[in-house]
Amino acid sequence: LGLAYPALGVHPADEYALGDSLVVAPVVAAGQTSRQVLLPPGEWLSWWDGSPQTGTITAPADIDTLPLYLARGAIIPMLRPTIETLSPVTTTSIDSFASDAGVLYVRVAPGPASSFTVYDGTQLAQAPGTITYTPGSVFTRGAMFEVIATPQPAAVGTLMQRASLATLESSPDGWFWEPATGGTLWIKTAEGSVSF
C-alpha cells in the first residue's frame, strides 16, 4: 500500500493495493472479527455493501467478509459467476471459460469518468450516469454491469426493465435494480453506451 500511495507515509505489512482500484486488508490473526484499515485519499466503497468510507476505519473482518474496498470510479471486469475452470474440459457438465467466455461481468463503483481495457481489447468506460461497452476479440457476447451504490433510475436508455436478476441474466439485454449494496443497478448490453 505504501508503494502505491507514498503520500500516506506508512507501509502496512498486512494491507495492500490490488491494482489502482482495490484495497485489500486480509485477516491475519486467529479469531479476528474486525480490523483497522487505512484507505488512501478519496472515497472508497465497501465491496460487500457499497457503503462509502474514507481515512482509517474499523472494518468487519469475519470469516465471510474480507475487508475489500473499491475506489470511486473503479471498473472491475470479472468472469461470469458460473465459471468453474479456465482449463479446457471434455464434459459439458463443467462450465469452462476455455469452452465459452460468455458474457463479461463488470462491477462499477460510480465516480469520476474512467475506462478500462481488457486483455482482448474489450473497452469498458463509466462516467456519472453512463456506462459503455465495446467488445474485443474474446468477450463478444455482451457485458453485465453491476453498478453499486446507485439509486433506482426511472429508465436505463431504451433498455427494458426486467422483473429479476435471473430474468435479466437470461435476456439478451435490459436492466434490473435491487436495494442490495446501497442500491445495485444491473445493466446488460450487447454494445455501446447506456445512460441511466
mmCIF file of C-alpha atoms in Angstrom:
data_model
loop_
_atom_site.group_PDB
_atom_site.id
_atom_site.type_symbol
_atom_site.label_atom_id
_atom_site.label_comp_id
_atom_site.label_asym_id
_atom_site.label_seq_id
_atom_site.Cartn_x
_atom_site.Cartn_y
_atom_site.Cartn_z
ATOM 1 C CA LEU A 1 0.000 0.000 0.000
ATOM 2 C CA GLY A 2 2.844 2.365 0.865
ATOM 3 C CA LEU A 3 4.450 1.886 -2.552
ATOM 4 C CA ALA A 4 1.183 2.620 -4.384
ATOM 5 C CA TYR A 5 0.336 5.608 -2.148
ATOM 6 C CA PRO A 6 3.634 7.040 -0.811
ATOM 7 C CA ALA A 7 1.890 10.200 0.454
ATOM 8 C CA LEU A 8 0.347 8.062 3.224
ATOM 9 C CA GLY A 9 3.806 7.845 4.791
ATOM 10 C CA VAL A 10 3.236 4.297 6.057
ATOM 11 C CA HIS A 11 3.880 0.775 4.778
ATOM 12 C CA PRO A 12 1.470 -1.640 6.483
ATOM 13 C CA ALA A 13 2.658 -5.233 6.092
ATOM 14 C CA ASP A 14 -0.860 -6.705 6.176
ATOM 15 C CA GLU A 15 -2.736 -4.443 3.730
ATOM 16 C CA TYR A 16 -2.213 -3.952 0.008
ATOM 17 C CA ALA A 17 -3.407 -2.246 -3.157
ATOM 18 C CA LEU A 18 -4.564 -4.679 -5.839
ATOM 19 C CA GLY A 19 -4.127 -2.577 -8.964
ATOM 20 C CA ASP A 20 -5.236 1.041 -8.893
ATOM 21 C CA SER A 21 -8.799 0.487 -7.728
ATOM 22 C CA LEU A 22 -8.849 -2.083 -4.908
ATOM 23 C CA VAL A 23 -7.562 -2.020 -1.331
ATOM 24 C CA VAL A 24 -7.425 -5.357 0.485
ATOM 25 C CA ALA A 25 -6.867 -5.862 4.224
ATOM 26 C CA PRO A 26 -6.725 -9.611 4.943
ATOM 27 C CA VAL A 27 -7.428 -11.090 8.352
ATOM 28 C CA VAL A 28 -4.099 -12.290 9.771
ATOM 29 C CA ALA A 29 -4.966 -13.176 13.382
ATOM 30 C CA ALA A 30 -6.953 -16.200 14.545
ATOM 31 C CA GLY A 31 -10.457 -15.304 15.724
ATOM 32 C CA GLN A 32 -10.270 -11.746 14.390
ATOM 33 C CA THR A 33 -13.719 -10.274 13.576
ATOM 34 C CA SER A 34 -12.721 -6.684 12.774
ATOM 35 C CA ARG A 35 -9.578 -4.773 11.919
ATOM 36 C CA GLN A 36 -8.224 -1.315 11.217
ATOM 37 C CA VAL A 37 -7.964 -0.432 7.521
ATOM 38 C CA LEU A 38 -6.070 2.574 6.181
ATOM 39 C CA LEU A 39 -7.694 3.811 2.975
ATOM 40 C CA PRO A 40 -5.844 6.056 0.508
ATOM 41 C CA PRO A 41 -7.153 9.583 -0.139
ATOM 42 C CA GLY A 42 -10.619 9.854 -1.648
ATOM 43 C CA GLU A 43 -13.834 7.965 -1.079
ATOM 44 C CA TRP A 44 -13.830 4.162 -1.248
ATOM 45 C CA LEU A 45 -16.844 1.851 -1.401
ATOM 46 C CA SER A 46 -17.159 -1.406 0.503
ATOM 47 C CA TRP A 47 -17.197 -4.387 -1.874
ATOM 48 C CA TRP A 48 -19.879 -6.016 0.278
ATOM 49 C CA ASP A 49 -22.451 -3.308 0.948
ATOM 50 C CA GLY A 50 -21.435 -0.288 -1.132
ATOM 51 C CA SER A 51 -21.044 1.927 1.932
ATOM 52 C CA PRO A 52 -18.728 4.908 1.390
ATOM 53 C CA GLN A 53 -15.582 5.019 3.539
ATOM 54 C CA THR A 54 -12.663 7.425 3.984
ATOM 55 C CA GLY A 55 -9.486 7.566 6.076
ATOM 56 C CA THR A 56 -8.758 4.951 8.726
ATOM 57 C CA ILE A 57 -11.737 2.748 9.534
ATOM 58 C CA THR A 58 -12.621 -0.260 11.652
ATOM 59 C CA ALA A 59 -13.873 -2.847 9.180
ATOM 60 C CA PRO A 60 -15.779 -6.085 9.763
ATOM 61 C CA ALA A 61 -13.389 -8.969 9.133
ATOM 62 C CA ASP A 62 -15.212 -12.160 9.965
ATOM 63 C CA ILE A 63 -14.673 -15.431 8.120
ATOM 64 C CA ASP A 64 -17.077 -14.378 5.327
ATOM 65 C CA THR A 65 -16.099 -10.710 4.980
ATOM 66 C CA LEU A 66 -12.620 -9.866 3.693
ATOM 67 C CA PRO A 67 -12.106 -6.104 4.098
ATOM 68 C CA LEU A 68 -12.139 -5.072 0.426
ATOM 69 C CA TYR A 69 -12.719 -1.565 -0.957
ATOM 70 C CA LEU A 70 -13.190 -0.069 -4.432
ATOM 71 C CA ALA A 71 -12.112 3.444 -5.375
ATOM 72 C CA ARG A 72 -14.815 5.747 -6.708
ATOM 73 C CA GLY A 73 -14.745 5.362 -10.491
ATOM 74 C CA ALA A 74 -13.408 1.777 -10.342
ATOM 75 C CA ILE A 75 -14.180 -0.643 -13.166
ATOM 76 C CA ILE A 76 -13.548 -4.271 -12.183
ATOM 77 C CA PRO A 77 -14.010 -6.804 -15.031
ATOM 78 C CA MET A 78 -14.803 -10.339 -13.845
ATOM 79 C CA LEU A 79 -15.736 -13.696 -15.288
ATOM 80 C CA ARG A 80 -19.343 -14.793 -15.043
ATOM 81 C CA PRO A 81 -20.112 -16.345 -11.651
ATOM 82 C CA THR A 82 -20.868 -19.817 -13.051
ATOM 83 C CA ILE A 83 -17.342 -20.493 -14.384
ATOM 84 C CA GLU A 84 -15.713 -23.443 -12.620
ATOM 85 C CA THR A 85 -12.402 -23.628 -14.506
ATOM 86 C CA LEU A 86 -10.258 -21.775 -17.027
ATOM 87 C CA SER A 87 -8.974 -25.049 -18.499
ATOM 88 C CA PRO A 88 -10.449 -26.981 -21.413
ATOM 89 C CA VAL A 89 -12.823 -29.776 -20.341
ATOM 90 C CA THR A 90 -14.238 -32.851 -22.037
ATOM 91 C CA THR A 91 -17.620 -32.789 -20.318
ATOM 92 C CA THR A 92 -20.401 -30.242 -20.741
ATOM 93 C CA SER A 93 -21.370 -30.528 -17.064
ATOM 94 C CA ILE A 94 -18.432 -28.261 -16.129
ATOM 95 C CA ASP A 95 -18.647 -24.569 -17.059
ATOM 96 C CA SER A 96 -15.262 -23.746 -18.608
ATOM 97 C CA PHE A 97 -14.002 -20.352 -19.736
ATOM 98 C CA ALA A 98 -11.922 -22.178 -22.369
ATOM 99 C CA SER A 99 -15.137 -23.564 -23.873
ATOM 100 C CA ASP A 100 -17.192 -20.354 -23.671
ATOM 101 C CA ALA A 101 -16.043 -16.947 -22.432
ATOM 102 C CA GLY A 102 -19.687 -15.838 -22.360
ATOM 103 C CA VAL A 103 -20.866 -12.504 -21.060
ATOM 104 C CA LEU A 104 -18.300 -10.292 -19.312
ATOM 105 C CA TYR A 105 -19.371 -9.267 -15.799
ATOM 106 C CA VAL A 106 -18.213 -5.823 -14.644
ATOM 107 C CA ARG A 107 -18.522 -4.277 -11.187
ATOM 108 C CA VAL A 108 -18.542 -0.471 -11.231
ATOM 109 C CA ALA A 109 -18.120 1.943 -8.324
ATOM 110 C CA PRO A 110 -19.689 5.121 -9.735
ATOM 111 C CA GLY A 111 -17.474 8.161 -9.652
ATOM 112 C CA PRO A 112 -15.257 10.294 -11.875
ATOM 113 C CA ALA A 113 -15.076 9.209 -15.512
ATOM 114 C CA SER A 114 -12.785 6.228 -16.043
ATOM 115 C CA SER A 115 -12.030 3.492 -18.542
ATOM 116 C CA PHE A 116 -10.532 0.012 -18.623
ATOM 117 C CA THR A 117 -9.131 -2.035 -21.499
ATOM 118 C CA VAL A 118 -9.423 -5.812 -21.029
ATOM 119 C CA TYR A 119 -6.600 -8.028 -22.366
ATOM 120 C CA ASP A 120 -8.610 -8.927 -25.513
ATOM 121 C CA GLY A 121 -9.215 -5.278 -26.458
ATOM 122 C CA THR A 122 -12.669 -5.014 -24.881
ATOM 123 C CA GLN A 123 -13.236 -1.375 -23.900
ATOM 124 C CA LEU A 124 -15.173 -0.516 -20.731
ATOM 125 C CA ALA A 125 -15.965 3.002 -19.527
ATOM 126 C CA GLN A 126 -18.096 4.732 -16.944
ATOM 127 C CA ALA A 127 -18.967 8.335 -16.206
ATOM 128 C CA PRO A 128 -21.695 9.711 -13.980
ATOM 129 C CA GLY A 129 -24.931 8.198 -15.309
ATOM 130 C CA THR A 130 -23.322 6.345 -18.248
ATOM 131 C CA ILE A 131 -21.640 3.002 -18.950
ATOM 132 C CA THR A 132 -20.013 1.932 -22.226
ATOM 133 C CA TYR A 133 -19.046 -1.486 -23.595
ATOM 134 C CA THR A 134 -17.154 -2.123 -26.837
ATOM 135 C CA PRO A 135 -16.427 -5.819 -27.431
ATOM 136 C CA GLY A 136 -12.948 -7.154 -28.053
ATOM 137 C CA SER A 137 -11.870 -10.453 -29.576
ATOM 138 C CA VAL A 138 -12.904 -12.765 -26.674
ATOM 139 C CA PHE A 139 -15.763 -11.033 -24.839
ATOM 140 C CA THR A 140 -18.087 -10.643 -27.812
ATOM 141 C CA ARG A 141 -21.402 -11.713 -26.243
ATOM 142 C CA GLY A 142 -22.168 -8.610 -24.222
ATOM 143 C CA ALA A 143 -21.487 -7.243 -20.773
ATOM 144 C CA MET A 144 -23.387 -7.341 -17.489
ATOM 145 C CA PHE A 145 -22.615 -4.206 -15.467
ATOM 146 C CA GLU A 146 -23.175 -4.223 -11.707
ATOM 147 C CA VAL A 147 -23.221 -0.545 -10.704
ATOM 148 C CA ILE A 148 -23.136 -0.472 -6.904
ATOM 149 C CA ALA A 149 -24.249 2.344 -4.564
ATOM 150 C CA THR A 150 -26.713 3.682 -7.144
ATOM 151 C CA PRO A 151 -30.266 4.946 -6.586
ATOM 152 C CA GLN A 152 -33.078 3.371 -8.571
ATOM 153 C CA PRO A 153 -33.378 5.010 -12.001
ATOM 154 C CA ALA A 154 -36.659 5.757 -13.761
ATOM 155 C CA ALA A 155 -35.213 4.358 -17.000
ATOM 156 C CA VAL A 156 -31.963 2.988 -18.440
ATOM 157 C CA GLY A 157 -31.605 4.210 -22.013
ATOM 158 C CA THR A 158 -34.070 2.324 -24.194
ATOM 159 C CA LEU A 159 -33.478 -0.973 -22.375
ATOM 160 C CA MET A 160 -36.395 -2.892 -20.860
ATOM 161 C CA GLN A 161 -36.631 -3.228 -17.082
ATOM 162 C CA ARG A 162 -36.601 -6.905 -16.077
ATOM 163 C CA ALA A 163 -38.517 -8.416 -13.142
ATOM 164 C CA SER A 164 -35.485 -10.077 -11.505
ATOM 165 C CA LEU A 165 -31.750 -10.563 -11.851
ATOM 166 C CA ALA A 166 -32.358 -14.127 -13.061
ATOM 167 C CA THR A 167 -34.685 -12.829 -15.783
ATOM 168 C CA LEU A 168 -32.087 -10.241 -16.818
ATOM 169 C CA GLU A 169 -29.336 -12.876 -16.968
ATOM 170 C CA SER A 170 -31.423 -14.998 -19.337
ATOM 171 C CA SER A 171 -32.376 -11.989 -21.523
ATOM 172 C CA PRO A 172 -30.262 -10.536 -24.348
ATOM 173 C CA ASP A 173 -30.297 -7.100 -22.671
ATOM 174 C CA GLY A 174 -32.152 -4.960 -20.140
ATOM 175 C CA TRP A 175 -31.805 -3.726 -16.592
ATOM 176 C CA PHE A 176 -32.782 -4.564 -13.036
ATOM 177 C CA TRP A 177 -32.363 -2.613 -9.794
ATOM 178 C CA GLU A 178 -32.134 -4.128 -6.323
ATOM 179 C CA PRO A 179 -31.613 -2.418 -2.959
ATOM 180 C CA ALA A 180 -28.538 -4.570 -2.111
ATOM 181 C CA THR A 181 -25.109 -2.911 -1.755
ATOM 182 C CA GLY A 182 -26.600 0.537 -1.254
ATOM 183 C CA GLY A 183 -28.683 0.111 -4.418
ATOM 184 C CA THR A 184 -27.321 -2.035 -7.238
ATOM 185 C CA LEU A 185 -28.178 -1.289 -10.850
ATOM 186 C CA TRP A 186 -27.626 -4.277 -13.148
ATOM 187 C CA ILE A 187 -27.352 -3.400 -16.866
ATOM 188 C CA LYS A 188 -26.916 -5.998 -19.595
ATOM 189 C CA THR A 189 -25.972 -4.658 -23.005
ATOM 190 C CA ALA A 190 -24.709 -6.036 -26.309
ATOM 191 C CA GLU A 191 -22.656 -2.974 -27.258
ATOM 192 C CA GLY A 192 -22.439 0.806 -26.977
ATOM 193 C CA SER A 193 -23.245 3.411 -24.324
ATOM 194 C CA VAL A 194 -26.214 3.336 -21.979
ATOM 195 C CA SER A 195 -27.402 6.254 -19.840
ATOM 196 C CA PHE A 196 -29.290 5.965 -16.559
#
